[in-house]
XYZ file of C-alpha atoms in Angstrom:
715
model
C 49.214 109.877 89.265
C 48.663 108.697 92.818
C 46.970 105.549 94.031
C 46.222 104.912 97.697
C 45.324 101.290 98.135
C 44.308 101.536 101.831
C 42.706 104.971 101.251
C 40.291 106.300 98.624
C 41.881 107.013 95.218
C 43.280 110.487 94.634
C 45.686 112.720 96.469
C 45.628 112.258 100.247
C 43.809 114.814 102.333
C 45.658 117.380 104.387
C 45.115 115.319 107.535
C 46.295 112.134 105.849
C 49.317 113.924 104.407
C 50.249 115.372 107.809
C 50.082 111.885 109.345
C 52.299 110.489 106.578
C 54.799 113.317 106.962
C 54.980 112.729 110.713
C 55.517 109.009 110.164
C 58.330 109.684 107.677
C 60.032 112.120 110.049
C 59.755 109.645 112.935
C 61.164 106.826 110.777
C 64.103 108.915 109.528
C 64.872 110.234 113.023
C 64.684 106.750 114.564
C 66.839 105.123 111.857
C 69.464 107.859 112.179
C 69.321 107.724 115.981
C 70.268 104.058 115.971
C 73.541 105.000 114.266
C 74.508 107.850 116.589
C 76.316 105.793 119.256
C 78.548 104.121 116.701
C 78.984 107.431 114.869
C 80.083 109.173 118.086
C 82.779 106.544 118.628
C 84.001 106.764 115.027
C 83.946 110.552 115.153
C 86.011 110.560 118.361
C 88.532 108.161 116.811
C 88.773 110.317 113.692
C 89.468 113.366 115.832
C 92.374 111.537 117.482
C 94.091 111.057 114.126
C 96.759 113.650 113.427
C 96.594 114.998 109.853
C 99.870 115.996 108.215
C 100.904 119.582 108.855
C 98.528 120.187 111.754
C 99.749 122.440 114.537
C 100.213 121.188 118.091
C 97.470 123.549 119.273
C 94.980 122.238 116.705
C 95.826 118.618 117.535
C 95.310 119.308 121.245
C 91.934 120.833 120.383
C 91.018 117.659 118.470
C 92.214 115.411 121.301
C 90.210 117.348 123.897
C 87.123 117.205 121.672
C 87.525 113.442 121.241
C 87.825 112.951 124.998
C 84.731 115.096 125.588
C 82.755 113.102 123.030
C 83.790 109.746 124.479
C 82.811 110.771 127.981
C 79.464 112.278 126.937
C 78.197 110.092 124.124
C 74.699 109.989 125.613
C 74.518 113.795 125.650
C 75.696 113.982 122.037
C 73.118 111.329 121.094
C 70.375 113.391 122.746
C 71.475 116.704 121.203
C 71.887 115.215 117.723
C 68.527 113.451 117.870
C 66.766 116.627 118.969
C 68.506 118.735 116.357
C 67.799 116.281 113.514
C 64.153 115.891 114.518
C 63.646 119.666 114.613
C 65.412 120.192 111.303
C 63.424 117.463 109.515
C 60.204 118.867 110.971
C 61.068 122.373 109.694
C 61.996 121.031 106.257
C 58.758 119.063 105.958
C 56.619 121.977 107.118
C 58.256 124.358 104.654
C 57.921 121.898 101.766
C 54.283 121.187 102.539
C 53.602 124.926 102.658
C 55.471 125.522 99.405
C 58.304 127.538 100.996
C 62.040 126.940 101.268
C 63.276 125.958 104.726
C 66.667 127.129 105.950
C 68.969 124.271 106.922
C 69.712 125.948 110.228
C 66.922 125.831 112.774
C 68.210 128.842 114.643
C 70.002 127.705 117.789
C 73.450 126.899 116.396
C 75.907 129.790 116.628
C 77.322 130.799 113.227
C 81.037 130.292 112.629
C 83.451 133.017 111.612
C 82.674 134.242 108.048
C 85.577 132.371 106.407
C 84.799 129.178 108.323
C 81.092 129.529 107.525
C 81.863 129.584 103.804
C 84.264 126.665 104.212
C 81.578 124.737 106.109
C 78.934 125.253 103.444
C 81.268 124.230 100.617
C 82.480 121.169 102.512
C 78.996 119.955 103.423
C 77.759 120.490 99.854
C 80.701 118.473 98.498
C 80.092 115.596 100.924
C 76.328 115.723 100.273
C 76.810 115.404 96.539
C 79.084 112.414 96.996
C 76.405 110.712 99.131
C 73.705 111.685 96.629
C 75.731 110.038 93.861
C 76.042 106.875 95.915
C 72.279 106.726 96.585
C 71.057 108.494 93.443
C 68.492 105.840 92.524
C 66.868 105.740 95.954
C 66.723 109.542 96.043
C 65.150 109.820 92.592
C 62.489 107.263 93.505
C 61.844 109.021 96.825
C 61.593 112.381 95.038
C 58.981 110.923 92.717
C 56.941 109.444 95.563
C 57.082 112.625 97.646
C 55.920 114.563 94.574
C 52.937 112.197 94.434
C 52.272 112.818 98.116
C 52.223 116.569 97.423
C 50.275 116.140 94.151
C 53.067 117.834 92.232
C 54.584 116.953 88.878
C 58.104 116.689 90.224
C 60.341 117.251 93.238
C 64.114 117.845 93.043
C 66.674 116.456 95.450
C 67.372 120.013 96.644
C 63.718 120.191 97.783
C 63.685 116.730 99.386
C 63.513 117.159 103.186
C 65.391 113.858 103.627
C 68.377 114.795 101.431
C 71.858 114.028 102.844
C 72.716 117.695 103.416
C 69.973 117.973 106.052
C 71.486 115.101 108.064
C 75.041 116.483 107.712
C 73.935 119.973 108.733
C 72.085 118.524 111.715
C 75.238 116.690 112.831
C 77.353 119.830 112.512
C 74.836 121.992 114.368
C 74.445 119.329 117.071
C 78.217 119.369 117.535
C 78.142 123.142 117.983
C 75.377 122.769 120.583
C 77.232 119.928 122.291
C 80.747 121.416 122.513
C 81.019 124.414 124.852
C 84.170 125.825 123.225
C 83.411 127.786 120.042
C 87.044 127.299 118.946
C 86.258 123.610 118.367
C 83.052 124.089 116.376
C 84.834 123.885 113.017
C 86.099 120.373 113.826
C 82.741 118.790 112.968
C 82.424 119.731 109.317
C 86.138 119.134 108.725
C 85.928 115.617 110.172
C 82.660 114.481 108.578
C 82.870 112.676 105.228
C 80.777 110.424 103.000
C 82.129 107.477 105.006
C 81.961 109.190 108.408
C 78.347 110.264 108.832
C 74.830 108.887 108.854
C 74.430 105.912 106.481
C 71.640 107.092 104.182
C 71.056 103.730 102.459
C 68.749 102.078 105.027
C 66.989 105.388 105.771
C 66.082 106.071 102.139
C 65.061 102.459 101.564
C 62.785 102.465 104.619
C 61.201 105.773 103.574
C 60.472 104.373 100.114
C 59.046 101.171 101.576
C 56.832 103.163 103.964
C 55.396 105.237 101.126
C 54.649 102.058 99.151
C 52.946 100.581 102.213
C 50.833 103.725 102.510
C 49.764 103.258 98.901
C 51.810 106.093 97.407
C 53.391 104.826 94.215
C 54.949 106.644 91.315
C 55.195 105.736 87.667
C 58.471 103.966 86.839
C 61.100 106.592 86.216
C 64.243 106.296 84.150
C 66.791 106.805 86.876
C 70.012 108.566 85.893
C 73.114 106.580 86.686
C 75.305 108.258 89.309
C 78.888 109.121 88.654
C 81.053 105.983 88.926
C 82.711 105.511 92.289
C 85.911 104.756 90.387
C 86.574 107.165 87.541
C 87.592 105.589 84.201
C 91.103 107.036 84.257
C 91.564 105.830 87.850
C 90.390 102.332 86.931
C 92.684 102.337 83.913
C 95.612 103.142 86.177
C 94.628 100.468 88.720
C 94.947 96.937 87.314
C 93.545 95.413 90.517
C 90.366 97.467 90.156
C 90.073 96.410 86.516
C 90.358 92.736 87.490
C 87.767 93.154 90.231
C 85.343 94.827 87.847
C 85.716 91.900 85.452
C 85.297 89.356 88.246
C 82.200 90.990 89.744
C 80.262 92.570 86.864
C 76.911 92.096 88.580
C 78.202 93.599 91.824
C 79.699 96.511 89.886
C 76.345 97.091 88.207
C 74.620 97.075 91.587
C 77.114 99.599 92.944
C 76.042 102.016 90.177
C 72.371 101.098 90.403
C 71.742 100.907 94.110
C 68.010 100.380 93.906
C 66.441 99.235 90.643
C 62.885 100.512 90.238
C 60.863 97.280 89.990
C 58.002 96.937 87.574
C 55.490 96.497 90.373
C 56.957 99.449 92.318
C 57.607 97.288 95.383
C 60.815 97.355 97.411
C 63.735 95.636 95.675
C 63.577 92.760 98.165
C 60.800 91.269 96.009
C 62.495 91.737 92.634
C 62.407 88.795 90.213
C 66.196 88.494 90.154
C 66.324 88.069 93.934
C 63.581 85.439 93.895
C 65.328 83.555 91.093
C 68.565 83.229 93.079
C 66.950 82.762 96.484
C 66.843 78.959 96.412
C 70.544 78.496 95.599
C 71.556 81.183 98.068
C 69.505 79.636 100.903
C 71.097 76.274 100.196
C 74.578 77.777 100.316
C 73.868 79.685 103.535
C 72.486 76.544 105.145
C 75.657 74.680 104.177
C 77.821 77.455 105.663
C 75.786 77.444 108.857
C 76.279 73.678 109.181
C 80.053 73.993 108.738
C 80.201 76.861 111.202
C 78.345 74.794 113.768
C 79.931 71.358 113.308
C 83.004 71.967 111.166
C 83.764 70.390 107.771
C 82.638 66.834 107.183
C 85.684 64.681 108.026
C 84.470 62.037 105.543
C 84.906 64.436 102.651
C 88.335 64.573 101.033
C 90.261 67.433 102.557
C 87.993 67.656 105.584
C 89.607 69.085 108.677
C 88.695 69.317 112.324
C 87.603 72.774 113.473
C 86.597 75.776 111.441
C 89.723 77.912 111.566
C 92.062 76.070 109.210
C 93.784 77.815 106.330
C 92.165 75.377 103.875
C 88.611 75.949 105.106
C 87.531 78.252 102.282
C 89.028 75.961 99.658
C 87.109 73.085 101.267
C 83.878 75.091 101.068
C 84.446 75.892 97.420
C 84.997 72.237 96.611
C 82.181 70.687 98.653
C 79.453 73.333 98.526
C 76.106 71.895 97.271
C 76.140 71.570 93.503
C 74.706 74.630 91.781
C 74.755 76.778 94.911
C 77.887 78.728 93.933
C 77.697 81.280 91.134
C 80.828 82.415 89.315
C 80.912 85.546 91.501
C 80.577 83.388 94.625
C 83.528 81.246 93.541
C 85.573 84.389 92.841
C 84.652 85.710 96.281
C 85.828 82.540 98.026
C 89.085 82.465 96.067
C 89.964 86.077 96.888
C 89.040 85.647 100.555
C 91.326 82.596 100.636
C 94.165 84.856 99.507
C 93.354 87.398 102.205
C 93.329 84.814 105.001
C 96.426 83.141 103.567
C 98.302 86.431 104.065
C 97.293 86.326 107.732
C 98.028 82.639 108.288
C 101.539 82.829 106.766
C 102.548 85.936 108.769
C 104.962 84.402 111.259
C 104.862 87.452 113.538
C 101.181 86.981 114.394
C 100.723 84.625 117.335
C 98.901 81.363 116.623
C 96.222 82.243 119.178
C 95.395 85.470 117.319
C 95.388 83.657 113.972
C 92.871 81.195 115.410
C 90.586 84.039 116.477
C 90.788 85.761 113.093
C 90.435 82.464 111.258
C 87.152 81.803 113.036
C 85.707 84.755 111.100
C 86.159 83.092 107.707
C 82.548 82.020 107.371
C 80.982 85.217 108.833
C 83.166 87.247 106.486
C 82.263 84.998 103.556
C 78.574 85.538 104.285
C 79.133 89.293 104.422
C 81.076 89.424 101.137
C 78.598 87.163 99.348
C 76.071 89.877 100.103
C 78.306 92.925 99.664
C 81.219 92.903 97.193
C 82.237 96.406 98.276
C 84.572 94.552 100.649
C 86.967 94.218 97.691
C 86.360 97.677 96.216
C 86.335 99.967 99.268
C 89.368 100.210 101.586
C 87.106 101.627 104.329
C 84.566 98.807 104.184
C 83.778 97.869 107.828
C 84.425 94.128 107.427
C 87.682 94.803 105.584
C 88.891 97.233 108.227
C 87.977 94.773 111.010
C 90.151 92.002 109.524
C 93.067 94.364 108.915
C 92.860 95.924 112.369
C 92.710 92.552 114.117
C 95.787 91.382 112.210
C 97.776 94.534 112.979
C 96.720 94.622 116.606
C 97.508 90.916 116.853
C 101.168 91.446 115.996
C 101.527 93.759 118.987
C 100.026 91.212 121.401
C 102.464 90.260 124.142
C 101.918 86.538 124.640
C 103.192 86.754 128.205
C 99.984 88.615 129.069
C 97.994 85.523 128.152
C 94.289 85.418 127.273
C 93.511 87.933 130.015
C 95.507 90.610 128.216
C 93.319 93.592 127.291
C 94.271 93.470 123.611
C 93.454 89.769 123.372
C 90.151 90.299 125.165
C 89.230 93.150 122.801
C 89.784 90.969 119.731
C 88.019 87.997 121.340
C 85.007 90.090 122.341
C 84.535 91.423 118.824
C 85.048 88.019 117.225
C 82.209 86.716 119.409
C 80.104 89.782 118.553
C 80.435 89.068 114.824
C 79.914 85.330 115.200
C 76.717 85.851 117.196
C 75.227 88.414 114.804
C 76.785 87.744 111.370
C 75.238 90.842 109.780
C 77.136 93.772 108.311
C 76.138 96.093 111.194
C 77.978 93.780 113.594
C 81.198 94.431 111.647
C 80.571 98.180 111.925
C 80.060 97.879 115.682
C 83.217 95.777 116.024
C 85.104 98.288 113.889
C 84.040 101.152 116.152
C 85.433 99.408 119.234
C 88.619 98.231 117.499
C 89.296 101.690 116.062
C 88.709 103.210 119.473
C 91.167 100.752 121.028
C 93.736 101.332 118.254
C 93.327 105.116 118.538
C 93.948 104.877 122.266
C 97.149 102.934 121.632
C 98.237 105.400 118.941
C 97.528 108.368 121.216
C 99.624 106.770 123.947
C 102.417 106.075 121.460
C 102.218 109.620 120.069
C 102.659 111.027 123.547
C 105.644 108.758 124.159
C 107.172 109.559 120.780
C 106.414 113.291 120.793
C 109.944 114.246 121.816
C 111.486 111.960 119.185
C 109.111 113.274 116.525
C 110.004 116.873 117.372
C 113.711 116.054 117.074
C 113.111 114.175 113.808
C 111.203 117.116 112.331
C 114.096 119.428 113.206
C 116.559 116.942 111.727
C 114.592 116.684 108.489
C 114.291 120.435 108.316
C 118.082 120.699 108.581
C 118.600 117.952 105.986
C 116.227 119.621 103.542
C 117.860 122.987 104.198
C 121.311 121.526 103.541
C 120.105 119.917 100.300
C 118.568 123.176 99.115
C 121.808 124.979 100.006
C 123.900 122.498 98.008
C 121.563 122.866 95.039
C 121.863 126.663 95.073
C 125.656 126.483 95.204
C 125.778 123.832 92.474
C 123.866 126.198 90.173
C 126.596 128.842 90.630
C 129.744 126.736 90.508
C 128.415 124.299 87.898
C 129.012 126.830 85.109
C 132.775 126.720 85.747
C 132.929 130.535 85.788
C 133.689 130.847 89.518
C 137.404 130.948 90.379
C 138.757 127.901 92.202
C 139.296 129.331 95.700
C 135.797 130.903 95.750
C 134.286 127.658 94.502
C 135.983 125.793 97.365
C 134.802 128.435 99.831
C 131.191 128.162 98.670
C 131.142 124.360 98.853
C 132.935 124.151 102.202
C 131.634 127.165 104.146
C 128.860 129.013 102.388
C 126.771 125.843 102.296
C 126.558 126.193 106.099
C 125.424 129.804 105.706
C 122.689 128.865 103.242
C 121.628 125.916 105.392
C 121.148 128.286 108.315
C 119.220 130.720 106.111
C 116.923 127.974 104.803
C 116.354 126.701 108.345
C 115.017 130.082 109.516
C 113.269 130.866 106.206
C 109.762 130.469 107.626
C 110.399 132.995 110.393
C 112.877 135.251 108.566
C 112.426 135.013 104.767
C 114.611 138.094 104.266
C 117.582 136.157 105.673
C 117.573 133.722 102.752
C 117.356 136.559 100.229
C 120.332 138.231 101.916
C 122.470 135.045 101.894
C 121.712 134.319 98.228
C 122.330 137.917 97.196
C 125.645 137.982 99.077
C 126.730 134.759 97.317
C 125.784 136.154 93.911
C 127.609 139.403 94.638
C 130.724 137.433 95.628
C 130.632 135.392 92.412
C 130.157 138.575 90.353
C 133.013 140.339 92.137
C 135.659 137.805 91.047
C 134.750 137.869 87.355
C 136.913 139.988 84.998
C 135.967 143.680 84.695
C 137.257 145.067 81.394
C 135.694 148.542 81.456
C 136.258 151.460 83.800
C 132.538 151.585 84.601
C 132.566 147.916 85.750
C 135.593 148.524 87.972
C 134.046 151.615 89.569
C 130.934 149.572 90.250
C 133.073 146.855 91.864
C 134.912 149.320 94.084
C 131.617 150.845 95.181
C 130.076 147.501 96.102
C 133.114 145.833 97.705
C 132.728 147.281 101.232
C 129.148 146.038 101.510
C 130.063 142.621 100.019
C 132.910 142.162 102.505
C 130.712 143.324 105.399
C 127.906 140.901 104.514
C 130.378 138.020 104.100
C 131.814 138.689 107.551
C 128.368 139.018 109.090
C 127.255 135.619 107.816
C 130.566 133.910 108.622
C 130.318 135.200 112.184
C 126.907 133.542 112.471
C 128.342 130.118 111.531
C 131.326 130.785 113.844
C 134.068 130.283 111.226
C 136.974 131.981 112.929
C 140.092 129.940 112.180
C 143.135 130.813 110.082
C 141.430 129.574 106.902
C 139.061 132.537 107.094
C 141.959 134.993 107.146
C 143.544 133.246 104.156
C 140.265 133.336 102.207
C 139.881 137.089 102.611
C 143.561 137.545 101.743
C 143.081 135.577 98.502
C 139.893 137.527 97.803
C 141.685 140.850 98.239
C 144.455 139.756 95.848
C 141.874 138.641 93.294
C 140.029 141.979 93.478
C 143.317 143.883 93.218
C 144.336 141.965 90.105
C 140.966 142.715 88.500
C 141.207 146.436 89.241
C 144.858 146.733 88.132
C 144.500 144.822 84.874
C 145.243 146.892 81.698
C 142.234 148.911 80.588
C 143.019 150.065 77.052
C 142.240 146.866 75.180
C 141.387 146.582 71.541
C 138.131 144.853 70.602
C 140.184 141.922 69.306
C 142.006 141.639 72.644
C 138.715 141.839 74.557
C 137.329 139.057 72.358
C 140.405 136.907 72.993
C 140.064 137.393 76.751
C 136.350 136.518 76.656
C 137.059 133.358 74.632
C 139.839 132.337 77.028
C 137.579 132.850 80.040
C 134.797 130.836 78.405
C 137.225 128.057 77.459
C 138.594 127.878 80.992
C 135.074 127.823 82.403
C 134.133 124.964 80.065
C 137.219 122.982 81.095
C 136.442 123.487 84.763
C 132.799 122.462 84.163
C 133.880 119.251 82.422
C 136.365 118.477 85.206
C 133.640 118.913 87.826
C 131.275 116.665 85.896
C 133.966 113.993 85.612
C 134.604 114.090 89.364
C 130.934 113.868 90.293
C 129.525 110.414 90.862
C 126.087 109.946 89.283
C 123.362 109.195 91.787
C 122.231 105.569 91.570
C 118.779 105.036 90.129
C 116.172 103.993 92.720
C 115.767 100.221 92.889
C 112.805 98.110 94.043
C 113.771 98.557 97.694
C 113.903 102.361 97.432
C 110.458 102.311 95.838
C 109.201 99.926 98.530
C 110.317 102.340 101.250
C 108.562 105.238 99.522
C 105.288 103.268 99.506
C 105.393 102.223 103.169
C 102.452 103.430 105.242
C 102.065 104.016 108.956
C 101.033 100.842 110.742
C 103.343 98.587 108.714
C 105.204 96.047 110.824
C 108.880 95.453 110.013
C 111.170 92.789 111.433
C 114.818 93.771 111.972
C 117.540 91.185 112.599
C 120.939 91.980 114.048
C 123.844 89.711 114.733
C 123.830 88.250 118.197
C 120.336 89.529 119.091
C 116.887 88.012 118.534
C 114.719 89.470 115.741
C 112.845 92.633 116.667
C 109.384 93.271 115.181
C 108.437 96.949 115.298
C 105.616 99.100 113.980
C 106.096 102.077 111.687
C 104.656 104.736 113.980
C 105.649 107.946 112.206
C 106.845 109.112 108.782
C 108.331 112.564 108.318
C 106.596 114.931 105.857
C 109.354 114.469 103.250
C 109.481 110.684 103.912
C 113.185 110.884 104.719
C 112.899 109.730 108.374
C 110.984 106.811 109.871
C 110.327 106.152 113.565
C 109.410 102.636 114.676
C 107.876 101.655 118.000
C 107.673 98.359 119.843
C 104.515 96.501 120.816
C 104.702 98.358 124.150
C 104.622 101.633 122.150
C 108.117 102.657 123.167
C 110.487 104.013 120.525
C 112.618 101.222 119.104
C 114.649 102.991 116.433
C 114.719 105.905 114.041
C 116.165 105.410 110.557
C 116.508 107.402 107.349
C 114.930 106.296 104.096
C 118.362 105.294 102.754
C 119.160 103.215 105.846
C 115.803 101.438 105.689
C 116.163 100.682 101.976
C 119.680 99.333 102.601
C 118.432 97.103 105.435
C 115.690 95.679 103.197
C 118.185 95.228 100.371
C 120.710 93.411 102.573
C 118.064 91.224 104.218
C 118.569 92.588 107.736
C 114.958 93.836 107.602
C 111.814 92.510 105.983
C 108.165 93.512 105.945
C 106.268 91.468 108.527
C 102.788 92.862 107.781
C 101.945 95.801 105.547
C 99.270 98.381 106.116
C 96.386 97.733 103.744
C 96.620 93.962 104.148
C 93.627 93.224 101.897
C 94.867 95.486 99.109
C 98.286 93.785 99.177
C 96.641 90.349 99.146
C 94.544 91.305 96.117
C 97.615 92.643 94.328
C 99.394 89.350 94.972
C 96.379 87.379 93.799
C 96.431 89.141 90.435
C 100.198 89.546 90.034
C 101.162 85.877 90.229
C 102.709 86.008 93.718
C 99.889 83.973 95.205
C 99.615 80.226 94.979
C 95.970 80.707 94.060
C 96.712 83.109 91.217
C 96.060 80.652 88.435
C 92.640 79.828 89.768
C 91.824 83.485 90.352
C 92.861 84.441 86.830
C 90.793 81.647 85.389
C 87.743 82.681 87.374
C 88.173 86.305 86.355
C 88.082 85.292 82.729
C 85.033 83.101 83.217
């Protein structure tokens, strides 16, 4: 079952096993520790984001926590390292002794009972998502650790290096780090499968270490993890379907992260990798030459410099014969579409375009290795390109190259160019997100007053709409007499709007306003029995009192109010004085006449009402806009104004835009924005999710390269 090539055959001795366990713990702790600085920055930036519906107090708590983390990253690094090391040590000791180790090592203070349950459920959910992503590596590691322990099997729940241990260590470290217990719940609510320790390199290194120590396991049939994109989601996403067809090998690798090789060596030495190594080295050498000296000017289409919009097309045409696979060609074509979207954006300064364009080859190298760039919106390289483009629009050229924004982009471009590995994109992303979060926090502070006013405005608009809907339900039947119908539509709508506005604080107020309206409508309907009339007379004083109470609140005190109550009194008098002794035939005739009149009034109302226009493409475009989108507005006699969508109201009825200096530029409703786009006085300068939009264009026919992309996808 176990073979130890450097050691005698058989299970390792207790001393040997202890040394191996210590080495594994040191490796896992060291690999995780290298990620903690970047993680602290990303965690602080995530805390600065303001989720929808969050209270001002909770957001202030998040902002204070982010500031604390930024100022004390070294302390957090130390606390997290110590906590993780202790937790791994406890897990290993318990496993080696055959006992179950608690995830908590004892020093972290427990949360409130409800938060403690929420924490455990959240961490389990995130852990399972990470386990799915790295299922193959975990299964292989389980098998090798079972060999180390001379057991038949070991489950992921028993594995001391399972993702939940690392997540729990991060949460507990946060509780140790932050002095305010009120902020301890922020850690588990902010962590996610994308915002945490990257388990891929840790698990791979642990497996490689065990192989080096001579601990190998028989090849195991590894269960395939749940797809990252569920079938129904892929079916509803044509772009994802096209990508899966274009990159079948990459898709297979995403679901089979580490194939178990026949010789049980790390996947670096697999036969498939060796087979493609020659062509890949030739391609990388060609890219390095172009990056250093630029395209060969003697080749057709050659261009000076390495930032031109045609650079990727040049590479695809003149790459060494046989060095580009079909997937490589697809990669270059799609990247061309992405950079084309940046180069044609007229609101991005040429200097910024040059900086971003200089990343074409580093990004190509990254995507040749990792196709998740096209599949995952949060891929570090993808986010870097999108952030640079969106930050670039806000660059004030008058600041020149010494401007802080320009220097931030330049510094990270140089960082990526000098390293050209995926971790360099992650490091650049951390700094860019930190810079963007700082700008957003400054803008949020500036816009806070406008946002508060907009929220109140939307609340009033939604209350008024709900009020109109309630009244329409009553008067739409045609059974309400004309003067009451007019009263409800002109005045009671204000009463209901007020009641809906205060509904959260005083829910009984809305019930009272609705009940009073229903009582009024009932009171003016015919009463053909003595019992109904007695009931009316008994209820009238309270109905009149409640009407007056509500009308006082909306301050309706003119002569029209006196006339309304005069008409109401006459109506009630006519109902009470109507003849009582009616034959069944006469009662039926009256009921039919009332119903006929109601039907006529209903048809008249329907004829007067204008049908609401169906939403067009511009209405739908407004509903899909995301924060961070740049829009250019043009007005007669003034130069175009490019502004950033800084805030969207919860019901998406109000939009606030800010300038590049993060001052409020304008606030518009959804209808006004759709009309501006429809009339051409506004157009989208750069959408949020630049890569996703570029891919959609590539597959929809909007891109000049679409024909080539479609052909490659079918290849």
